[in-house]
Structures are given as structure tokens and as C-alpha cells.
mmCIF file of N, CA and C in Angstrom:
data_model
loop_
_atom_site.group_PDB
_atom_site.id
_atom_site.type_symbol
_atom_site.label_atom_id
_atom_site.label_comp_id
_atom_site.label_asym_id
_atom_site.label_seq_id
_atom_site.Cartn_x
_atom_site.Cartn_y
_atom_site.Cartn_z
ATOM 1 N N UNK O 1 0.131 -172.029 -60.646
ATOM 2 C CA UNK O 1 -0.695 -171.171 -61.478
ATOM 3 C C UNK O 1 -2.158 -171.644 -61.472
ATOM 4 N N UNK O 2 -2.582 -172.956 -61.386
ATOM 5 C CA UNK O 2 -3.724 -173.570 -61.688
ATOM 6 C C UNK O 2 -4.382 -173.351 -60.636
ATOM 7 N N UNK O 3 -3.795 -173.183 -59.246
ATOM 8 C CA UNK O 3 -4.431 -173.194 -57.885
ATOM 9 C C UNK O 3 -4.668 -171.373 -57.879
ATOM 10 N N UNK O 4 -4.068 -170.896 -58.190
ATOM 11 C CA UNK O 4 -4.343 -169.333 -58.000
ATOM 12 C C UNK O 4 -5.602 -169.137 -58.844
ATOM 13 N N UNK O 5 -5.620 -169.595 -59.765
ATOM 14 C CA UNK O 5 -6.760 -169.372 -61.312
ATOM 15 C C UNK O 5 -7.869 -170.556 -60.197
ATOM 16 N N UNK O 6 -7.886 -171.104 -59.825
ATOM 17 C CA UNK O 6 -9.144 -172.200 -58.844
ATOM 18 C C UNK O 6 -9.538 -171.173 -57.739
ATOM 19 N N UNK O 7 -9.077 -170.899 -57.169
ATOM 20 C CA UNK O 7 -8.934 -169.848 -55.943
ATOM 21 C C UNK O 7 -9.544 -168.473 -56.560
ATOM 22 N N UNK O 8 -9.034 -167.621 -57.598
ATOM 23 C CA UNK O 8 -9.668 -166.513 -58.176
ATOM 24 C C UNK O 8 -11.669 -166.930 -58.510
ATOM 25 N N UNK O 9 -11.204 -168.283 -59.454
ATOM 26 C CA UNK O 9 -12.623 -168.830 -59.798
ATOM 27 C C UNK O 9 -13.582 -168.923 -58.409
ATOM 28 N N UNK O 10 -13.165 -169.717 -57.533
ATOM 29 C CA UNK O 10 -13.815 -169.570 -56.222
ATOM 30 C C UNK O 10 -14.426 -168.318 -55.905
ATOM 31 N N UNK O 11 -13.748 -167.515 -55.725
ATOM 32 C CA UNK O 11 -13.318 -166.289 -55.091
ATOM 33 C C UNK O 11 -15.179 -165.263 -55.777
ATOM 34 N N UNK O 12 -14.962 -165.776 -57.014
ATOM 35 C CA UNK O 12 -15.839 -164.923 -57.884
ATOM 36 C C UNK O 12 -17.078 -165.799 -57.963
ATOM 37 N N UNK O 13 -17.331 -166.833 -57.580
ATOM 38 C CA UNK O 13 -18.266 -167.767 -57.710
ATOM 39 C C UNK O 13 -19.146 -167.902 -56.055
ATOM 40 N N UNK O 14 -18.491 -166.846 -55.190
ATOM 41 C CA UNK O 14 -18.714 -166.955 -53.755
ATOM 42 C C UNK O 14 -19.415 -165.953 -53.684
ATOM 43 N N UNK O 15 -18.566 -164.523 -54.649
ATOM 44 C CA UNK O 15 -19.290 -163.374 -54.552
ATOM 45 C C UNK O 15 -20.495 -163.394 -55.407
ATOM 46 N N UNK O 16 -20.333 -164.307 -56.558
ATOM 47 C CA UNK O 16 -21.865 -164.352 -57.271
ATOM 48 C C UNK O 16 -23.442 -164.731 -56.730
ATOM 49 N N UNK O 17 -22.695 -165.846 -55.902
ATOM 50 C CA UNK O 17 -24.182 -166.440 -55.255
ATOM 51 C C UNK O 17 -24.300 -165.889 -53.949
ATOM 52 N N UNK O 18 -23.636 -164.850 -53.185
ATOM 53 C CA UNK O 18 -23.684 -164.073 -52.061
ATOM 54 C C UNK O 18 -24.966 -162.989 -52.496
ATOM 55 N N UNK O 19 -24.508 -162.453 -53.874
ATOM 56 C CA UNK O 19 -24.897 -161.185 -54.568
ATOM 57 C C UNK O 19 -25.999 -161.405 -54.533
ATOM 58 N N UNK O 20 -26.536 -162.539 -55.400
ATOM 59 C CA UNK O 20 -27.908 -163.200 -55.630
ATOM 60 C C UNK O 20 -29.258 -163.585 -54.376
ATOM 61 N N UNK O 21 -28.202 -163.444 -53.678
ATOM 62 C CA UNK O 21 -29.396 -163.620 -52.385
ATOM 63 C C UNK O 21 -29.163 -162.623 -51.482
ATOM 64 N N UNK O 22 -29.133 -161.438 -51.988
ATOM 65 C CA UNK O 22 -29.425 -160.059 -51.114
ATOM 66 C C UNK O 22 -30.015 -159.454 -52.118
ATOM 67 N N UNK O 23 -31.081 -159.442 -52.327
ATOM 68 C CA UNK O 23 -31.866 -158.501 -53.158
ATOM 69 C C UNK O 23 -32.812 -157.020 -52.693
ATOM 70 N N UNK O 24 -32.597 -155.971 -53.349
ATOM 71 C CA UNK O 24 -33.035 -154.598 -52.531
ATOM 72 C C UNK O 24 -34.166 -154.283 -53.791
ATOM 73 N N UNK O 25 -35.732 -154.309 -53.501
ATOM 74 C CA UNK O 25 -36.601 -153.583 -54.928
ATOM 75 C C UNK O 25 -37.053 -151.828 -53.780
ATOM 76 N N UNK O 26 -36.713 -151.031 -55.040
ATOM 77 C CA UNK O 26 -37.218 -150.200 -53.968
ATOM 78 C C UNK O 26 -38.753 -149.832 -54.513
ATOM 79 N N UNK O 27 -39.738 -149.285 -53.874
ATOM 80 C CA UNK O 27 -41.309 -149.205 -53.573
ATOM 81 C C UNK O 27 -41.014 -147.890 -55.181
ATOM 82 N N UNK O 28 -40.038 -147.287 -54.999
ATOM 83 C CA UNK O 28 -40.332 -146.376 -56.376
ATOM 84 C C UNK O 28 -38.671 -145.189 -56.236
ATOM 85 N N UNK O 29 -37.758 -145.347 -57.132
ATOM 86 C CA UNK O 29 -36.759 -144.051 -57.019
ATOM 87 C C UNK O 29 -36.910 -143.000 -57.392
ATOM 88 N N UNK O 30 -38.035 -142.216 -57.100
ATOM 89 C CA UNK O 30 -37.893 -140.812 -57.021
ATOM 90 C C UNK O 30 -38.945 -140.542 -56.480
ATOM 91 N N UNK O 31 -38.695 -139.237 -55.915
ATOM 92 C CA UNK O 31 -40.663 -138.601 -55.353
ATOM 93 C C UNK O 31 -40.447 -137.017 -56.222
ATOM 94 N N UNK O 32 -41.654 -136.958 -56.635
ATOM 95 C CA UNK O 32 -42.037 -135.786 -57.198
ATOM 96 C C UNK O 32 -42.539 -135.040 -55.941
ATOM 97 N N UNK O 33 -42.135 -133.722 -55.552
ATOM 98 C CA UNK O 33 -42.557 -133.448 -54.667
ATOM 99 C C UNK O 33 -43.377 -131.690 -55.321
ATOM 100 N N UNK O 34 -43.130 -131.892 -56.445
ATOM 101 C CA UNK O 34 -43.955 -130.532 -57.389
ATOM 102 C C UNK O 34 -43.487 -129.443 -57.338
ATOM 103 N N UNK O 35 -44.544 -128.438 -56.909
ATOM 104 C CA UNK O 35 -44.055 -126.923 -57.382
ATOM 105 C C UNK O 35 -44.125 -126.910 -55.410
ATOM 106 N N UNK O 36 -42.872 -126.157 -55.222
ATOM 107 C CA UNK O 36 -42.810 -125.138 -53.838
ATOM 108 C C UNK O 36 -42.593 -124.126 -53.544
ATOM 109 N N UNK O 37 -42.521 -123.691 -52.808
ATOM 110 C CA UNK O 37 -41.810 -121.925 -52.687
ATOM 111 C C UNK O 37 -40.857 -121.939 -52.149
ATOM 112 N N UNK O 38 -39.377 -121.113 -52.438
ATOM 113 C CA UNK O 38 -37.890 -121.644 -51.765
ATOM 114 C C UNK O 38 -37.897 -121.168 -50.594
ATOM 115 N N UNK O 39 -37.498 -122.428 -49.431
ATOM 116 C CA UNK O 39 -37.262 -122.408 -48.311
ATOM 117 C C UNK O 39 -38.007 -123.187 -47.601
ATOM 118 N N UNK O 40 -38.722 -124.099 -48.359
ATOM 119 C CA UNK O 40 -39.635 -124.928 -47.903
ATOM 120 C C UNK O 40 -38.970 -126.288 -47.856
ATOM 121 N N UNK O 41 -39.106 -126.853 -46.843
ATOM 122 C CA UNK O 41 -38.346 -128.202 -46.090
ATOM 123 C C UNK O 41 -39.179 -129.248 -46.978
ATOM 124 N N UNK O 42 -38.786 -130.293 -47.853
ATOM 125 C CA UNK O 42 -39.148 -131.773 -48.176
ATOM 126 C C UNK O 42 -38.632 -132.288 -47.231
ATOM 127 N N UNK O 43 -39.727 -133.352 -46.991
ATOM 128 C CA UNK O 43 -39.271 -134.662 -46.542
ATOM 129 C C UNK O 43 -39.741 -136.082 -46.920
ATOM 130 N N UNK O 44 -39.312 -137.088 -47.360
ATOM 131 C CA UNK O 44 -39.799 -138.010 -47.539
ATOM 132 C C UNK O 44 -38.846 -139.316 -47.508
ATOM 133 N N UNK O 45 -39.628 -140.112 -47.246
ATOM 134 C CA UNK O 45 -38.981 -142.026 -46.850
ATOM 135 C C UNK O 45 -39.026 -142.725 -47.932
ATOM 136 N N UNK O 46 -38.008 -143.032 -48.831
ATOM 137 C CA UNK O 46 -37.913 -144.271 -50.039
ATOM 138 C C UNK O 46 -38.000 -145.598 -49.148
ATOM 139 N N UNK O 47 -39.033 -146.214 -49.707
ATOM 140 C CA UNK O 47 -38.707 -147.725 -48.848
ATOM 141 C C UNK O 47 -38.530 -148.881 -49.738
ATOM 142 N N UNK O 48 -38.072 -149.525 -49.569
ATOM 143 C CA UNK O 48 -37.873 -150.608 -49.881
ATOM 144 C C UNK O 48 -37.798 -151.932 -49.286
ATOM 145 N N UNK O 49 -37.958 -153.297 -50.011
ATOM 146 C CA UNK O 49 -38.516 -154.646 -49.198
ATOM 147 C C UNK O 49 -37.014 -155.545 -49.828
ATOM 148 N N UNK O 50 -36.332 -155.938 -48.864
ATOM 149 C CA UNK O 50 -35.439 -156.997 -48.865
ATOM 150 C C UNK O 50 -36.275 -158.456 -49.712
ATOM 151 N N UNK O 51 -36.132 -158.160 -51.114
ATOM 152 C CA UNK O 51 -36.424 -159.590 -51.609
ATOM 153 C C UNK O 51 -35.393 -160.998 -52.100
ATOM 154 N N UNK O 52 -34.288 -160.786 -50.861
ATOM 155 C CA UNK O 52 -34.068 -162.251 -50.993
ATOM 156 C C UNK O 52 -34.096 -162.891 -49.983
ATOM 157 N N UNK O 53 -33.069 -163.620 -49.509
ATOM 158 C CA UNK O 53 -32.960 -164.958 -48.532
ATOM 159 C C UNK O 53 -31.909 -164.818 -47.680
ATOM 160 N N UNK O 54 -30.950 -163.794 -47.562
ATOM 161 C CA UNK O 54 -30.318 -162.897 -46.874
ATOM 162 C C UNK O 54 -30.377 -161.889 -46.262
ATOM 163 N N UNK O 55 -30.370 -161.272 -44.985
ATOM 164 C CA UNK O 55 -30.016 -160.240 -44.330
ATOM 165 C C UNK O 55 -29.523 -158.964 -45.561
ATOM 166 N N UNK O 56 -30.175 -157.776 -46.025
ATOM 167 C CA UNK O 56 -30.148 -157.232 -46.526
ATOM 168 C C UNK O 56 -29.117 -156.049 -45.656
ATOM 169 N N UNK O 57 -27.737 -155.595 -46.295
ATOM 170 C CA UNK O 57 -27.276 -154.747 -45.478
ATOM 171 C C UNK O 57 -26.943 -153.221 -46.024
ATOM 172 N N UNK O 58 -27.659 -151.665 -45.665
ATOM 173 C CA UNK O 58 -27.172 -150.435 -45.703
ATOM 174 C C UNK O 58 -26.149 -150.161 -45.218
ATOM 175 N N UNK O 59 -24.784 -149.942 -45.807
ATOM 176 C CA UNK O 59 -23.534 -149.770 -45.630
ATOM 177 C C UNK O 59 -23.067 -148.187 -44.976
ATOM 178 N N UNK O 60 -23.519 -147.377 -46.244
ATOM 179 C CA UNK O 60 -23.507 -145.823 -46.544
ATOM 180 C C UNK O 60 -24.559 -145.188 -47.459
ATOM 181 N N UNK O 61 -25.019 -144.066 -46.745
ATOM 182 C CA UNK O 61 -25.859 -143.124 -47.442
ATOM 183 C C UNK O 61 -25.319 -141.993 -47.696
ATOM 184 N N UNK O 62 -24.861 -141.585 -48.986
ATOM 185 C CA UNK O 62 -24.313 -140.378 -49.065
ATOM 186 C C UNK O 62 -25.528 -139.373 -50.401
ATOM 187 N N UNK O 63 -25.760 -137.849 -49.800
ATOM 188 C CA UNK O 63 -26.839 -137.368 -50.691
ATOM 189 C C UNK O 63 -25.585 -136.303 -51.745
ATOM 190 N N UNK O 64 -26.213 -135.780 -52.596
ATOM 191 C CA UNK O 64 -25.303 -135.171 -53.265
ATOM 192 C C UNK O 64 -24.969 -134.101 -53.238
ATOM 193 N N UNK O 65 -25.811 -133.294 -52.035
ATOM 194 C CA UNK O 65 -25.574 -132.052 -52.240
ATOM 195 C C UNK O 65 -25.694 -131.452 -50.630
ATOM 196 N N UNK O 66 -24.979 -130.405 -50.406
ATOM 197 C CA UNK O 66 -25.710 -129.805 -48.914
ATOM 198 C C UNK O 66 -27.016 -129.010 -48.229
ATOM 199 N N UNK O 67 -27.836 -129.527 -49.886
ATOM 200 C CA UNK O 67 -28.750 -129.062 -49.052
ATOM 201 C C UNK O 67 -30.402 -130.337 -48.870
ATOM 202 N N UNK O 68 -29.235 -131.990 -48.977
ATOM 203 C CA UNK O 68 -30.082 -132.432 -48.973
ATOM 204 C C UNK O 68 -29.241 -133.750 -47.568
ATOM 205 N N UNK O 69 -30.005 -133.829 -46.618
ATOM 206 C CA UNK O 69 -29.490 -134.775 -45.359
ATOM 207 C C UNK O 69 -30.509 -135.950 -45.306
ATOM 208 N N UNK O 70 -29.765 -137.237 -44.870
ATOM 209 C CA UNK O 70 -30.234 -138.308 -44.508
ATOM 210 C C UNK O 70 -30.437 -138.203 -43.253
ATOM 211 N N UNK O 71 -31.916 -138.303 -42.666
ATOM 212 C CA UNK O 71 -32.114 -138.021 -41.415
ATOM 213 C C UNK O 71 -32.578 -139.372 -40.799
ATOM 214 N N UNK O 72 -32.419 -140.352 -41.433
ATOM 215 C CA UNK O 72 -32.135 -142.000 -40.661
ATOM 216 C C UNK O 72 -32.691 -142.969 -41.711
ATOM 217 N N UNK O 73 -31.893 -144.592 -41.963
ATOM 218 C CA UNK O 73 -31.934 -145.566 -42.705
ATOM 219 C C UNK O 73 -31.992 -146.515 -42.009
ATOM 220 N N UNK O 74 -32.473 -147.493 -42.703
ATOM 221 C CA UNK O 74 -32.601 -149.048 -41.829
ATOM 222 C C UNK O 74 -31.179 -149.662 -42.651
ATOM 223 N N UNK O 75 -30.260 -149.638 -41.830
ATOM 224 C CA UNK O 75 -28.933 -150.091 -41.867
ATOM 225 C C UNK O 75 -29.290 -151.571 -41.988
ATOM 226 N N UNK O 76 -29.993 -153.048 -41.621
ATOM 227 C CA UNK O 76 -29.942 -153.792 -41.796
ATOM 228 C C UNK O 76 -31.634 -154.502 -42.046
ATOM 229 N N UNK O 77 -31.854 -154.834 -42.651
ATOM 230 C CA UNK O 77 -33.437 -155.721 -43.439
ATOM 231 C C UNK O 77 -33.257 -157.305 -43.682
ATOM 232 N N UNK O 78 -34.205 -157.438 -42.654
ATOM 233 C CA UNK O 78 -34.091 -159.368 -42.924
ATOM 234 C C UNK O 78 -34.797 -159.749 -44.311
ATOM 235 N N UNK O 79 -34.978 -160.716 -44.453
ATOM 236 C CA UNK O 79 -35.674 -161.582 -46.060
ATOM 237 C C UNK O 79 -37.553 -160.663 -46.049
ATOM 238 N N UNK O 80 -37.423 -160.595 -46.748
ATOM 239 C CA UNK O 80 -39.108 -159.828 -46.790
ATOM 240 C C UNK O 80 -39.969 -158.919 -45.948
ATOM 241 N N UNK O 81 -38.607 -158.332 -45.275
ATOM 242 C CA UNK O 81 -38.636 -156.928 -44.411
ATOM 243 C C UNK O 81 -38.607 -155.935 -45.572
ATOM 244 N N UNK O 82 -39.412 -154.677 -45.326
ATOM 245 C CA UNK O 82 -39.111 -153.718 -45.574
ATOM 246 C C UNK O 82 -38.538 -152.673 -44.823
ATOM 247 N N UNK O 83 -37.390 -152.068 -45.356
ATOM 248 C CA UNK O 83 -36.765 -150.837 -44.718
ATOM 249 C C UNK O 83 -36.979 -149.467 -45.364
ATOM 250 N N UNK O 84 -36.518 -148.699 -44.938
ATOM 251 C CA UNK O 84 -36.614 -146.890 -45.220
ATOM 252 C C UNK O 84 -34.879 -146.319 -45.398
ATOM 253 N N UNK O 85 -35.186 -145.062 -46.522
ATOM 254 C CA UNK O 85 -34.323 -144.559 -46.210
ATOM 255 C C UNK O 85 -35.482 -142.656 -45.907
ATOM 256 N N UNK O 86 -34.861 -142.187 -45.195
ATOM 257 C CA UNK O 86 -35.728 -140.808 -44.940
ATOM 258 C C UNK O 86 -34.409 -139.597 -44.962
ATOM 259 N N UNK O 87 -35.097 -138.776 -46.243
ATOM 260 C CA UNK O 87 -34.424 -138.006 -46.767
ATOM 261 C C UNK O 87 -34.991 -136.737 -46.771
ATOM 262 N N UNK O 88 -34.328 -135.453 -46.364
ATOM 263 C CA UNK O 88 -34.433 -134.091 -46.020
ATOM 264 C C UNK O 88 -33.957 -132.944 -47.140
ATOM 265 N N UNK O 89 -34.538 -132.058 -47.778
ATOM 266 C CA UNK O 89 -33.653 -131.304 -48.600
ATOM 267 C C UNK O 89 -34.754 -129.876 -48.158
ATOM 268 N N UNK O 90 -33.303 -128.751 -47.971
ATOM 269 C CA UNK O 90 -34.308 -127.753 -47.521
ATOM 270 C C UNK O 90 -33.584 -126.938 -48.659
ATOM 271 N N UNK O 91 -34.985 -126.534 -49.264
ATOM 272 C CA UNK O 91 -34.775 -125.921 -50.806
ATOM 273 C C UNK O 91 -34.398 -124.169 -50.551
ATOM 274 N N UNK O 92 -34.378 -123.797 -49.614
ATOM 275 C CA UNK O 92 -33.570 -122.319 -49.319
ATOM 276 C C UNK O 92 -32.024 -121.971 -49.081
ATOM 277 N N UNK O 93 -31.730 -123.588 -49.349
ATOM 278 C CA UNK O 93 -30.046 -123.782 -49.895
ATOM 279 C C UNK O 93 -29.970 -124.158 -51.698
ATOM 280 N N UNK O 94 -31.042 -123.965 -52.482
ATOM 281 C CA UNK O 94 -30.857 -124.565 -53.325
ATOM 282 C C UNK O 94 -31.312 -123.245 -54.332
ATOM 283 N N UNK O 95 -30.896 -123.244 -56.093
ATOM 284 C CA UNK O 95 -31.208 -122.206 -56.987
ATOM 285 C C UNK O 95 -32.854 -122.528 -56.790
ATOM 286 N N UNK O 96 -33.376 -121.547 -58.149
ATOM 287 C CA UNK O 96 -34.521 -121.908 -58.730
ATOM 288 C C UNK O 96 -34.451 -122.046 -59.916
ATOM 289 N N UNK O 97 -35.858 -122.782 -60.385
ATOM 290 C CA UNK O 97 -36.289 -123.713 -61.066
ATOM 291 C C UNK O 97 -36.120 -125.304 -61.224
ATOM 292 N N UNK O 98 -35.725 -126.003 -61.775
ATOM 293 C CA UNK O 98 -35.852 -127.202 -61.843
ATOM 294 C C UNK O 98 -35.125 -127.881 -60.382
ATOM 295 N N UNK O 99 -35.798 -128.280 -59.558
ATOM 296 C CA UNK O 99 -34.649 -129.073 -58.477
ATOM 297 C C UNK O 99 -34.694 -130.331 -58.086
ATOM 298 N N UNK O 100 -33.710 -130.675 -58.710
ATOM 299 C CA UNK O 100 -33.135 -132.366 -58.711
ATOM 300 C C UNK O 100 -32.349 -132.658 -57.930
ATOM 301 N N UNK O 101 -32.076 -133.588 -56.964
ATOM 302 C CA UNK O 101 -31.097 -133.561 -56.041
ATOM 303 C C UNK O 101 -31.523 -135.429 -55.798
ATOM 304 N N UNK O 102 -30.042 -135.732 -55.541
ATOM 305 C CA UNK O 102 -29.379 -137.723 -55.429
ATOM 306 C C UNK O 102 -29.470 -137.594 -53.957
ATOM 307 N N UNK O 103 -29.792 -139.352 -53.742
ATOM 308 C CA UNK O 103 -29.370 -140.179 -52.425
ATOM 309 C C UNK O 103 -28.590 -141.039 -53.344
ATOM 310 N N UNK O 104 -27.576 -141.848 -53.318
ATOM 311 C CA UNK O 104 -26.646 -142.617 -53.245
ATOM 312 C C UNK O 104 -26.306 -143.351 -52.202
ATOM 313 N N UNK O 105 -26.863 -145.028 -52.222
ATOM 314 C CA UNK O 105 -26.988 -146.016 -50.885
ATOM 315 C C UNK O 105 -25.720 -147.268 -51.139
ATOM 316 N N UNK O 106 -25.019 -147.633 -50.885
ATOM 317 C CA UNK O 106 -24.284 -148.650 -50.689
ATOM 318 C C UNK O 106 -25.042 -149.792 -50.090
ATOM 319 N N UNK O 107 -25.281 -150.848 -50.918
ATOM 320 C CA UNK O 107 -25.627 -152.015 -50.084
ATOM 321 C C UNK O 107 -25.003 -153.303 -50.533
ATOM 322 N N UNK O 108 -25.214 -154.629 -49.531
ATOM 323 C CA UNK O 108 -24.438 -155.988 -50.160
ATOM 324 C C UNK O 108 -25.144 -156.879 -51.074
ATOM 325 N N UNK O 109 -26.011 -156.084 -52.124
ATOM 326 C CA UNK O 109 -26.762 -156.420 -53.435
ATOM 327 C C UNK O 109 -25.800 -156.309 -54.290
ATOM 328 N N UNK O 110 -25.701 -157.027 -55.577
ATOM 329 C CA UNK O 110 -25.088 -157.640 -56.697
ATOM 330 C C UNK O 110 -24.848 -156.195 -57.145
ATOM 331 N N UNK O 111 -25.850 -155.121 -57.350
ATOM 332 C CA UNK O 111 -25.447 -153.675 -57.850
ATOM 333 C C UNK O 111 -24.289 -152.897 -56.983
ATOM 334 N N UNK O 112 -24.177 -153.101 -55.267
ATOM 335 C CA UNK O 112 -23.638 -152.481 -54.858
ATOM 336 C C UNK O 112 -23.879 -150.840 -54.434
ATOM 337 N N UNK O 113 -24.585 -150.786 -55.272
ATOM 338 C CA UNK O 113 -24.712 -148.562 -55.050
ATOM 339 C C UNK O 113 -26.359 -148.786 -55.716
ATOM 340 N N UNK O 114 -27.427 -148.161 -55.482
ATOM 341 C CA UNK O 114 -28.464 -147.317 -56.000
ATOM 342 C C UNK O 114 -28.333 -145.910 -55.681
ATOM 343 N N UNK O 115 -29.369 -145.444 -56.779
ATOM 344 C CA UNK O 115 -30.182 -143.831 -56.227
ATOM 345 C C UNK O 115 -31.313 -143.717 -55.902
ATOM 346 N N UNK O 116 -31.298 -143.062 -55.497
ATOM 347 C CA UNK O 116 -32.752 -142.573 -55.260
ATOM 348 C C UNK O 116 -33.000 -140.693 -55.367
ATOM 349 N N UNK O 117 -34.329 -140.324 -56.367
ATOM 350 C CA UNK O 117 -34.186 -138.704 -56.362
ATOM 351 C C UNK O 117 -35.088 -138.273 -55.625
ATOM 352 N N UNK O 118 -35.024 -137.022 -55.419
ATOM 353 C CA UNK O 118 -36.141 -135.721 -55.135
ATOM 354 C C UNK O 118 -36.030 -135.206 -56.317
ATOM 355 N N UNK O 119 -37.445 -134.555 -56.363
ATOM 356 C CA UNK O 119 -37.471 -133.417 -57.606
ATOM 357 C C UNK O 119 -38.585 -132.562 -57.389
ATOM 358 N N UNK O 120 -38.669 -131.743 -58.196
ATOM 359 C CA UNK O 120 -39.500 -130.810 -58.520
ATOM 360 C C UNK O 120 -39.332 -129.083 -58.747
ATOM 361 N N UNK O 121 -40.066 -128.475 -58.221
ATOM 362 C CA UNK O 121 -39.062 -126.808 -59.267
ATOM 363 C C UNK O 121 -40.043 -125.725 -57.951
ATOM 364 N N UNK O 122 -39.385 -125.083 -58.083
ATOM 365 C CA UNK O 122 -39.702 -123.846 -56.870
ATOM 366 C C UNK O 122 -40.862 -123.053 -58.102
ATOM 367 N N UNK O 123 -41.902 -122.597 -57.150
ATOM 368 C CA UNK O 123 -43.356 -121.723 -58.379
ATOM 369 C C UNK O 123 -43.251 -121.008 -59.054
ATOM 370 N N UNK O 124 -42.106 -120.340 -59.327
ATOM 371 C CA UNK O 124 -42.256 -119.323 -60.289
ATOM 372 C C UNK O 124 -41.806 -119.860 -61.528
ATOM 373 N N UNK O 125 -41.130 -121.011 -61.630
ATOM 374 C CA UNK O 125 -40.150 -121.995 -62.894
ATOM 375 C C UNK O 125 -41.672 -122.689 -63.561
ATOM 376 N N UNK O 126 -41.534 -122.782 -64.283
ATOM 377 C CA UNK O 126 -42.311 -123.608 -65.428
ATOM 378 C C UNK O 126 -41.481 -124.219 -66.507
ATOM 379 N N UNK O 127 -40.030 -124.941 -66.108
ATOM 380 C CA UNK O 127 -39.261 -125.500 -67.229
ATOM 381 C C UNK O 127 -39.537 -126.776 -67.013
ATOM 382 N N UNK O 128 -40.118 -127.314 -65.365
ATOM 383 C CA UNK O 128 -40.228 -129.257 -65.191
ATOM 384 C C UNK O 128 -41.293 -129.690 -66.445
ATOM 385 N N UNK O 129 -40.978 -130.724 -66.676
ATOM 386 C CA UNK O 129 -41.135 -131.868 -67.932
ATOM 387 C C UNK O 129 -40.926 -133.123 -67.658
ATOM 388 N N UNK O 130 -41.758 -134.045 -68.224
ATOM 389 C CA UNK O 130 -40.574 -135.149 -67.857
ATOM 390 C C UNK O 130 -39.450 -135.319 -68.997
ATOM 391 N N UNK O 131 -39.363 -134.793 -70.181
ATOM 392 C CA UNK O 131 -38.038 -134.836 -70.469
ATOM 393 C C UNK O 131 -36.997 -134.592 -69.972
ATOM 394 N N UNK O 132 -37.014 -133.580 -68.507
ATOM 395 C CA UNK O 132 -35.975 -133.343 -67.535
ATOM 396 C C UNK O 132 -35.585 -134.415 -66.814
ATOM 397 N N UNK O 133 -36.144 -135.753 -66.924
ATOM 398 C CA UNK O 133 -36.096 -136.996 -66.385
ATOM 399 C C UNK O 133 -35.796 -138.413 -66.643
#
């Protein structure tokens, strides 16, 4: 029993200080991309700088919706590299007014998952706020 409970302790004391030295800050999670007219293509790159002492690793990028695609990520970031994720949403798949739409990244940081948004509202909406935020 004592060796299983040493072994669990290990186990969790390996993944703690693994966690700790893969650190992901990103440059900012969200872009306002304002007022557009529907059918108009966003595009933009979240980046972010590997701030620890480990090989920073992008696992999976999944966005939340179909009308928003990951059109390429830096799958791996050394210690004080910065990487990208570059994200596509073409708003003539999407309603009007307010449009919010997720990236969801898997990485081998202590969090495991971030987001990152798009936003903003097609021209004829006047409901964006930042209380919508």
C-alpha cells in the first residue's frame, strides 16, 4: 500500500514540475475585429511566447464552430520563442449581430486547454458592449 501511495506521490510530483516549466503567455485572447458586413473573411494570428525552460508543445486546435478554421499553428516553441496560432472565420456562415466565436488549444502547460476569441457584430447590429464580454 505504502509503495503504491510513493509511486502515485511521484507520479503527481513529476507532473507538477513538468507543468511548471512549459509556460504559454499569449500577446492578448481575443481580437476585436469590429463592425463588418456578412460575408466578409477575418483573419488573424494570436501569438504567443513560450515563457519557460521547456519546449513548449501545440497538441490540438479545435475552433467552435464551422464557420471558423485554423489555417496553421506552431505545433512546437522552444524557451522564449514565440509561436502563432492563425485563425479564419468567414462571417457569411454566421447570424447577425453580435459575433463571438472560440479557438480552443491543447498544450503541455499546467492549464492544459486555453481560448482564444474573435469578435465583433456585422453593421447593421448595435447590441456589442463590453458587457457582452
Amino acid at each position: 500500500m505504502r509503495k503504491k501511495a510513493a509511486i502515485a506521490l511521484a507520479c503527481l510530483f513529476a507532473n507538477a514540475v513538468f507543468a511548471q516549466e512549459t509556460q504559454l503567455r499569449l500577446d492578448s485572447p481575443r481580437y476585436n475585429f469590429g463592425k463588418v458586413l456578412a460575408g466578409t473573411i477575418i483573419r488573424h494570428d494570436f501569438t504567443f511566447t513560450n515563457a519557460g525552460s521547456r519546449t513548449l508543445e501545440i497538441s490540438s486546435v479545435e475552433p467552435s464552430c464551422e464557420c471558423v478554421t485554423v489555417e496553421d499553428w506552431s505545433r512546437t516553441v522552444e524557451p522564449g520563442q514565440t509561436g502563432h496560432i492563425r485563425a479564419k472565420m468567414d462571417t457569411s456562415k454566421v447570424g447577425t449581430g453580435l459575433l463571438l466565436r472560440a479557438v480552443t488549444f491543447s498544450s503541455n502547460t499546467a492549464e492544459k486547454q486555453q481560448v482564444v476569441m474573435l469578435f465583433g457584430e456585422d453593421r447593421k447590429s448595435t447590441r456589442l458592449n463590453s458587457s457582452h464580454l
